mmCIF file of C-alpha atoms and ligand atoms in Angstrom:
data_model
loop_
_atom_site.group_PDB
_atom_site.id
_atom_site.type_symbol
_atom_site.label_atom_id
_atom_site.label_comp_id
_atom_site.label_asym_id
_atom_site.label_seq_id
_atom_site.Cartn_x
_atom_site.Cartn_y
_atom_site.Cartn_z
ATOM 1 C CA MET A 1 59.857 38.864 0.622
ATOM 2 C CA ASP A 2 60.613 39.466 -2.825
ATOM 3 C CA SER A 3 61.038 36.113 -4.901
ATOM 4 C CA SER A 4 64.579 36.997 -5.885
ATOM 5 C CA ASP A 5 65.607 37.540 -2.305
ATOM 6 C CA SER A 6 65.762 33.773 -1.703
ATOM 7 C CA THR A 7 68.790 31.567 -2.774
ATOM 8 C CA PHE A 8 67.129 28.385 -2.720
ATOM 9 C CA SER A 9 63.461 28.327 -2.967
ATOM 10 C CA SER A 10 60.762 30.584 -3.360
ATOM 11 C CA PRO A 11 56.889 30.173 -4.145
ATOM 12 C CA ILE A 12 56.146 32.228 -7.093
ATOM 13 C CA PRO A 13 58.961 31.829 -9.586
ATOM 14 C CA GLN A 14 60.512 35.203 -10.609
ATOM 15 C CA HIS A 15 61.009 33.617 -14.432
ATOM 16 C CA VAL A 16 58.983 31.143 -16.171
ATOM 17 C CA ALA A 17 59.814 29.927 -19.491
ATOM 18 C CA ILE A 18 57.487 28.141 -21.842
ATOM 19 C CA ILE A 19 58.186 25.714 -24.670
ATOM 20 C CA MET A 20 54.775 26.113 -26.325
ATOM 21 C CA ASP A 21 54.414 23.177 -28.398
ATOM 22 C CA GLY A 22 51.656 20.791 -29.736
ATOM 23 C CA ASN A 23 50.032 23.329 -32.168
ATOM 24 C CA GLY A 24 50.305 21.001 -34.922
ATOM 25 C CA ARG A 25 48.762 17.859 -33.286
ATOM 26 C CA TRP A 26 45.781 20.232 -31.514
ATOM 27 C CA ALA A 27 44.984 20.963 -35.049
ATOM 28 C CA LYS A 28 45.211 17.441 -36.348
ATOM 29 C CA GLN A 29 43.030 16.309 -33.635
ATOM 30 C CA ARG A 30 40.254 18.819 -34.898
ATOM 31 C CA GLY A 31 40.749 17.961 -38.332
ATOM 32 C CA LEU A 32 42.400 21.332 -39.136
ATOM 33 C CA ALA A 33 45.275 22.542 -40.925
ATOM 34 C CA ARG A 34 48.564 22.948 -38.968
ATOM 35 C CA MET A 35 48.690 26.680 -39.507
ATOM 36 C CA GLU A 36 45.422 26.886 -37.381
ATOM 37 C CA GLY A 37 46.922 25.226 -34.684
ATOM 38 C CA HIS A 38 49.758 28.120 -34.787
ATOM 39 C CA GLU A 39 47.188 30.669 -35.122
ATOM 40 C CA ALA A 40 45.078 29.336 -31.847
ATOM 41 C CA GLY A 41 48.515 28.806 -30.211
ATOM 42 C CA THR A 42 49.525 32.362 -30.943
ATOM 43 C CA GLU A 43 45.939 33.415 -29.685
ATOM 44 C CA ASN A 44 46.477 31.823 -26.221
ATOM 45 C CA ILE A 45 49.705 33.828 -25.587
ATOM 46 C CA ARG A 46 47.452 36.922 -24.694
ATOM 47 C CA LEU A 47 45.679 35.220 -21.743
ATOM 48 C CA ILE A 48 48.656 33.277 -20.491
ATOM 49 C CA LEU A 49 50.687 36.604 -20.503
ATOM 50 C CA ARG A 50 47.969 38.583 -18.697
ATOM 51 C CA HIS A 51 47.435 35.842 -16.218
ATOM 52 C CA ALA A 52 51.373 35.265 -15.630
ATOM 53 C CA GLY A 53 51.473 39.115 -14.685
ATOM 54 C CA GLU A 54 48.654 38.234 -12.355
ATOM 55 C CA CYS A 55 50.407 35.620 -10.386
ATOM 56 C CA GLY A 56 53.315 38.013 -9.810
ATOM 57 C CA VAL A 57 55.596 36.459 -12.413
ATOM 58 C CA ARG A 58 58.268 39.117 -13.639
ATOM 59 C CA TYR A 59 59.954 37.672 -16.801
ATOM 60 C CA LEU A 60 57.788 35.267 -19.011
ATOM 61 C CA THR A 61 59.813 33.814 -21.693
ATOM 62 C CA LEU A 62 57.912 32.222 -24.518
ATOM 63 C CA TRP A 63 59.555 29.944 -27.323
ATOM 64 C CA ALA A 64 57.633 30.263 -30.780
ATOM 65 C CA PHE A 65 60.114 29.204 -33.354
ATOM 66 C CA SER A 66 63.491 27.269 -33.006
ATOM 67 C CA THR A 67 66.578 27.341 -35.085
ATOM 68 C CA GLU A 68 65.496 23.809 -36.144
ATOM 69 C CA ASN A 69 62.191 24.749 -37.359
ATOM 70 C CA TRP A 70 63.688 26.050 -40.585
ATOM 71 C CA ARG A 71 63.502 22.331 -41.431
ATOM 72 C CA ARG A 72 59.870 22.291 -41.690
ATOM 73 C CA PRO A 73 58.193 22.805 -45.039
ATOM 74 C CA GLU A 74 58.416 26.215 -46.726
ATOM 75 C CA ALA A 75 54.955 26.783 -46.399
ATOM 76 C CA GLU A 76 54.822 26.282 -42.672
ATOM 77 C CA VAL A 77 57.898 28.244 -41.827
ATOM 78 C CA ALA A 78 56.780 30.939 -44.023
ATOM 79 C CA GLY A 79 53.090 30.900 -42.443
ATOM 80 C CA LEU A 80 54.977 30.966 -38.893
ATOM 81 C CA MET A 81 56.724 34.192 -40.012
ATOM 82 C CA ARG A 82 53.635 35.693 -41.041
ATOM 83 C CA ILE A 83 51.730 35.036 -38.053
ATOM 84 C CA LEU A 84 54.312 36.593 -36.003
ATOM 85 C CA GLY A 85 54.434 39.661 -38.280
ATOM 86 C CA LYS A 86 50.644 40.160 -37.962
ATOM 87 C CA ALA A 87 50.777 39.487 -33.860
ATOM 88 C CA LEU A 88 53.152 41.988 -33.707
ATOM 89 C CA VAL A 89 51.035 44.875 -35.214
ATOM 90 C CA SER A 90 48.076 43.497 -33.542
ATOM 91 C CA GLU A 91 49.321 43.134 -30.012
ATOM 92 C CA THR A 92 52.035 45.606 -29.381
ATOM 93 C CA GLU A 93 50.041 48.645 -28.533
ATOM 94 C CA GLU A 94 48.024 46.116 -26.007
ATOM 95 C CA LEU A 95 51.172 44.580 -24.597
ATOM 96 C CA HIS A 96 52.406 48.522 -24.144
ATOM 97 C CA ARG A 97 49.102 49.530 -22.539
ATOM 98 C CA GLN A 98 49.265 46.648 -20.152
ATOM 99 C CA GLY A 99 52.977 47.799 -19.336
ATOM 100 C CA ALA A 100 54.953 44.707 -20.714
ATOM 101 C CA GLN A 101 58.096 45.080 -21.999
ATOM 102 C CA LEU A 102 59.173 43.063 -25.083
ATOM 103 C CA ARG A 103 62.088 41.413 -25.685
ATOM 104 C CA HIS A 104 63.615 39.132 -28.123
ATOM 105 C CA ILE A 105 66.215 36.373 -27.853
ATOM 106 C CA GLY A 106 67.561 34.494 -31.053
ATOM 107 C CA ASP A 107 69.161 35.462 -34.542
ATOM 108 C CA LEU A 108 66.984 38.255 -35.864
ATOM 109 C CA THR A 109 69.663 38.686 -38.698
ATOM 110 C CA ALA A 110 68.073 35.617 -40.543
ATOM 111 C CA LEU A 111 64.514 37.126 -40.424
ATOM 112 C CA ASP A 112 63.091 39.142 -43.173
ATOM 113 C CA PRO A 113 64.442 42.512 -43.037
ATOM 114 C CA GLU A 114 61.039 43.957 -42.560
ATOM 115 C CA LEU A 115 59.961 41.354 -39.679
ATOM 116 C CA ALA A 116 63.054 41.983 -38.111
ATOM 117 C CA ALA A 117 62.516 45.585 -38.220
ATOM 118 C CA SER A 118 59.048 45.414 -36.571
ATOM 119 C CA VAL A 119 60.258 43.023 -33.867
ATOM 120 C CA ARG A 120 63.080 46.034 -33.082
ATOM 121 C CA GLU A 121 60.329 48.790 -33.270
ATOM 122 C CA ALA A 122 58.015 46.872 -30.576
ATOM 123 C CA MET A 123 61.082 46.597 -28.627
ATOM 124 C CA ALA A 124 62.007 50.196 -28.800
ATOM 125 C CA LEU A 125 58.516 51.327 -28.010
ATOM 126 C CA THR A 126 57.732 49.149 -24.910
ATOM 127 C CA ALA A 127 61.663 49.373 -23.682
ATOM 128 C CA HIS A 128 60.851 51.438 -20.466
ATOM 129 C CA ASN A 129 57.875 49.123 -19.320
ATOM 130 C CA ASP A 130 58.708 47.025 -16.153
ATOM 131 C CA ARG A 131 55.437 45.344 -15.144
ATOM 132 C CA ILE A 132 56.209 42.197 -16.987
ATOM 133 C CA ILE A 133 59.142 41.335 -19.440
ATOM 134 C CA LEU A 134 57.786 39.262 -22.178
ATOM 135 C CA THR A 135 60.933 37.740 -24.022
ATOM 136 C CA ILE A 136 59.984 36.067 -27.368
ATOM 137 C CA ALA A 137 62.197 33.448 -28.460
ATOM 138 C CA PHE A 138 62.070 33.285 -32.183
ATOM 139 C CA ASN A 139 64.872 31.646 -34.544
ATOM 140 C CA TYR A 140 66.219 30.779 -31.264
ATOM 141 C CA GLY A 141 68.725 27.846 -30.405
ATOM 142 C CA GLY A 142 70.600 27.356 -27.340
ATOM 143 C CA ARG A 143 73.645 25.958 -29.190
ATOM 144 C CA GLN A 144 73.496 29.037 -31.522
ATOM 145 C CA GLU A 145 73.370 31.440 -28.444
ATOM 146 C CA LEU A 146 76.400 29.670 -27.160
ATOM 147 C CA LEU A 147 78.417 30.021 -30.337
ATOM 148 C CA HIS A 148 77.193 33.549 -30.566
ATOM 149 C CA ALA A 149 78.601 34.294 -27.169
ATOM 150 C CA VAL A 150 81.818 32.430 -27.981
ATOM 151 C CA LYS A 151 82.159 34.436 -31.468
ATOM 152 C CA GLY A 152 81.634 37.576 -29.205
ATOM 153 C CA MET A 153 84.438 37.028 -26.798
ATOM 154 C CA LEU A 154 86.764 36.114 -29.735
ATOM 155 C CA ARG A 155 85.873 39.503 -31.454
ATOM 156 C CA ASP A 156 86.639 41.428 -28.619
ATOM 157 C CA GLN A 157 89.761 39.320 -27.831
ATOM 158 C CA VAL A 158 88.730 38.745 -24.338
ATOM 159 C CA ASP A 159 91.502 37.469 -22.259
ATOM 160 C CA PRO A 160 90.996 33.782 -21.613
ATOM 161 C CA GLU A 161 92.356 33.748 -18.220
ATOM 162 C CA THR A 162 89.552 36.307 -17.310
ATOM 163 C CA VAL A 163 86.505 34.343 -18.841
ATOM 164 C CA ASP A 164 84.422 33.557 -16.044
ATOM 165 C CA GLU A 165 80.305 32.682 -15.788
ATOM 166 C CA ASP A 166 79.632 36.626 -15.315
ATOM 167 C CA ILE A 167 81.706 37.481 -18.548
ATOM 168 C CA PHE A 168 80.290 34.412 -20.478
ATOM 169 C CA GLN A 169 76.942 35.701 -19.647
ATOM 170 C CA LYS A 170 77.515 39.142 -20.981
ATOM 171 C CA TYR A 171 77.974 37.720 -24.307
ATOM 172 C CA LEU A 172 74.646 35.796 -24.327
ATOM 173 C CA TYR A 173 71.507 37.410 -26.278
ATOM 174 C CA MET A 174 70.078 39.139 -23.453
ATOM 175 C CA PRO A 175 72.550 39.288 -20.521
ATOM 176 C CA GLU A 176 70.201 40.721 -18.232
ATOM 177 C CA LEU A 177 67.480 37.996 -18.271
ATOM 178 C CA PRO A 178 67.874 36.032 -15.187
ATOM 179 C CA ASP A 179 67.741 32.179 -15.400
ATOM 180 C CA PRO A 180 64.567 30.578 -15.741
ATOM 181 C CA ASP A 181 63.146 29.146 -12.370
ATOM 182 C CA LEU A 182 60.845 27.168 -14.164
ATOM 183 C CA ILE A 183 60.763 25.810 -17.560
ATOM 184 C CA VAL A 184 57.330 24.579 -18.774
ATOM 185 C CA ARG A 185 56.786 22.529 -21.855
ATOM 186 C CA THR A 186 53.478 21.407 -23.142
ATOM 187 C CA SER A 187 52.372 18.469 -25.432
ATOM 188 C CA GLY A 188 53.769 15.704 -23.682
ATOM 189 C CA GLU A 189 57.285 15.863 -24.963
ATOM 190 C CA TYR A 190 59.880 15.257 -22.218
ATOM 191 C CA ARG A 191 62.866 17.016 -23.762
ATOM 192 C CA ILE A 192 64.726 20.424 -23.903
ATOM 193 C CA SER A 193 65.252 20.361 -27.858
ATOM 194 C CA ASN A 194 67.965 23.093 -27.583
ATOM 195 C CA PHE A 195 66.383 25.666 -25.419
ATOM 196 C CA LEU A 196 68.180 27.871 -23.112
ATOM 197 C CA LEU A 197 71.008 25.511 -22.215
ATOM 198 C CA TRP A 198 72.992 27.971 -20.448
ATOM 199 C CA GLN A 199 70.198 29.557 -18.559
ATOM 200 C CA GLY A 200 68.343 26.693 -17.825
ATOM 201 C CA ALA A 201 71.124 24.724 -15.936
ATOM 202 C CA TYR A 202 69.111 24.833 -12.905
ATOM 203 C CA SER A 203 65.743 25.211 -13.651
ATOM 204 C CA GLU A 204 62.721 23.139 -12.343
ATOM 205 C CA LEU A 205 60.918 21.271 -15.211
ATOM 206 C CA HIS A 206 57.294 20.858 -15.723
ATOM 207 C CA PHE A 207 55.819 18.748 -18.194
ATOM 208 C CA THR A 208 52.048 18.773 -19.024
ATOM 209 C CA SER A 209 50.309 16.730 -21.646
ATOM 210 C CA LYS A 210 48.231 19.584 -22.589
ATOM 211 C CA TYR A 211 48.623 21.010 -26.268
ATOM 212 C CA TRP A 212 49.684 24.775 -26.153
ATOM 213 C CA PRO A 213 46.481 26.099 -27.813
ATOM 214 C CA ASP A 214 44.668 24.263 -24.949
ATOM 215 C CA PHE A 215 46.755 25.272 -22.101
ATOM 216 C CA THR A 216 44.720 27.375 -19.493
ATOM 217 C CA PRO A 217 45.558 29.677 -16.733
ATOM 218 C CA GLU A 218 44.554 26.984 -14.482
ATOM 219 C CA ASP A 219 47.445 24.786 -16.268
ATOM 220 C CA PHE A 220 49.638 27.597 -15.591
ATOM 221 C CA ASP A 221 48.701 27.577 -11.997
ATOM 222 C CA ALA A 222 49.325 23.930 -11.781
ATOM 223 C CA ALA A 223 53.143 24.423 -12.854
ATOM 224 C CA LEU A 224 53.210 26.828 -10.361
ATOM 225 C CA ALA A 225 51.885 24.557 -7.643
ATOM 226 C CA ASP A 226 54.374 21.913 -9.009
ATOM 227 C CA TYR A 227 57.188 24.301 -8.719
ATOM 228 C CA ALA A 228 56.025 25.428 -5.230
ATOM 229 C CA SER A 229 56.395 21.696 -4.087
ATOM 230 C CA ARG A 230 59.935 21.595 -5.168
ATOM 231 C CA GLU A 231 63.176 21.887 -2.766
ATOM 232 C CA ARG A 232 65.747 23.859 -5.141
ATOM 233 C CA ARG A 233 69.060 22.647 -3.692
ATOM 234 C CA PHE A 234 71.766 24.034 -6.141
ATOM 235 C CA GLY A 235 74.082 21.404 -5.283
ATOM 236 C CA ALA A 236 73.603 21.784 -1.407
ATOM 237 C CA THR A 237 71.986 19.435 0.829
ATOM 238 C CA SER A 238 68.642 19.321 2.146
ATOM 239 C CA ALA A 239 69.698 20.084 5.486
ATOM 240 C CA GLN A 240 71.394 23.172 4.422
ATOM 241 C CA VAL A 241 68.447 24.472 2.221
ATOM 242 C CA GLN A 242 66.164 23.838 5.583
ATOM 243 C CA ALA A 243 68.705 25.801 7.608
ATOM 244 C CA GLN A 244 68.161 28.895 5.455
HETATM 245 C C1 IPE B 301 54.911 24.334 -31.485
HETATM 246 O O1 IPE B 301 54.056 23.327 -32.049
HETATM 247 C C2 IPE B 301 55.080 25.340 -32.663
HETATM 248 C C3 IPE B 301 56.445 25.511 -33.277
HETATM 249 C C4 IPE B 301 57.203 24.658 -32.846
HETATM 250 C C5 IPE B 301 56.631 26.558 -34.080
HETATM 251 P P1 IPE B 301 54.179 22.056 -33.536
HETATM 252 O O2 IPE B 301 54.341 22.744 -34.511
HETATM 253 O O3 IPE B 301 55.653 21.586 -32.908
HETATM 254 O O4 IPE B 301 53.314 21.068 -32.854
HETATM 255 P P2 IPE B 301 53.417 19.441 -32.903
HETATM 256 O O5 IPE B 301 54.644 19.353 -32.006
HETATM 257 O O6 IPE B 301 53.654 19.352 -34.339
HETATM 258 O O7 IPE B 301 52.127 18.981 -32.457
HETATM 259 C C1 IPE B 302 60.500 22.921 -29.683
HETATM 260 O O1 IPE B 302 59.252 22.219 -30.526
HETATM 261 C C2 IPE B 302 60.280 24.442 -30.381
HETATM 262 C C3 IPE B 302 59.193 25.355 -29.946
HETATM 263 C C4 IPE B 302 57.958 25.208 -29.300
HETATM 264 C C5 IPE B 302 59.232 26.660 -30.835
HETATM 265 P P1 IPE B 302 59.459 21.583 -31.672
HETATM 266 O O2 IPE B 302 58.258 20.874 -31.941
HETATM 267 O O3 IPE B 302 60.226 22.042 -32.567
HETATM 268 O O4 IPE B 302 60.416 20.293 -30.760
HETATM 269 P P2 IPE B 302 60.878 18.803 -31.429
HETATM 270 O O5 IPE B 302 61.531 19.119 -32.650
HETATM 271 O O6 IPE B 302 59.710 17.998 -31.404
HETATM 272 O O7 IPE B 302 61.675 18.585 -30.200
HETATM 273 MG MG1 MG B 303 56.344 20.257 -31.671
#
C-alpha cells in the first residue's frame, strides 16, 4: 500500500519535517565557535537526506533559518547566509545526481540577490527529479506564510464566500507540499517556534534531546518507529480508525 493511500495512519511517513536545532549548544559543548556548529549541522544534512530516501520518505523538509533568526548577532546571520550559499554550490550537483528535487519555502526577497538567484538556479536544475523532494525552509516563518497567503488572496480579489481550505492552500509558499505527517525537533526544546503553522495542524510530533549535528540515521529510525506507534485519529474515534 502506498503511504499516501491511508486516511489515518501508515507505517512510513510520506513527509517528515525537521526543526534542526541545537547547533550552537553542540559547538559550546565542544568549546567551539557557534559557526562551527552551523557548519557541522549543515554537513549532517547529506547523511540524513540519503537515509530518509532509503527509508522511503518522499518529502523531507528542513528548517535552516527562521524569520526570527534575523534577531541574532549580525556576524552569525552573515555566517549562516554564507554557509547556505556554500552548500548550494557544493551540494546541488550531488542532489541532482541522487534524483532529489530541491524546493524552498520562505521569503527569498529579503536575501542577498546573489544568494536568492543561486537558490532559484538549484531549484530549476532539479525541478524534474522526483526520488525525494527536499524542501529547505530558509527565512521561513509560519505566521509570515499565513500573511503571504492572505495578501495573495486580497491582491487577486478572491471572493470571501469562496475561500475554503483548498483555496487558502493555493496561496501558501508551496501549495503542492503535503502536510507533514511527522515533525521532528532536535535539541530538547518542546516548541514549534513558528514552523508550518497551517500544514502542521495534525502532524505527529517527535522530540529528541540530541543536538542536530549529532542526530544520526539511527535517531531518524527512532523517530519513524515512534511515528509508527501512533494512532492518527484526525478527530475520529479509535474504533473508527481501527475499522478502516
Ligand atoms: C539551529 O541551531 C540553527 C538555527 C536556528 C539557524 P541553533 O543555532 O538555534 O542552536 P542553539 O539552539 O543555540 O543550540
Ligand atoms: C528554530 O530554532 C529555527 C531553526 C531551527 C531554523 P531556534 O533556535 O531559532 O528556536 P527558538 O528561538 O529557540 O524557539
Ligand atoms: Mg536554537
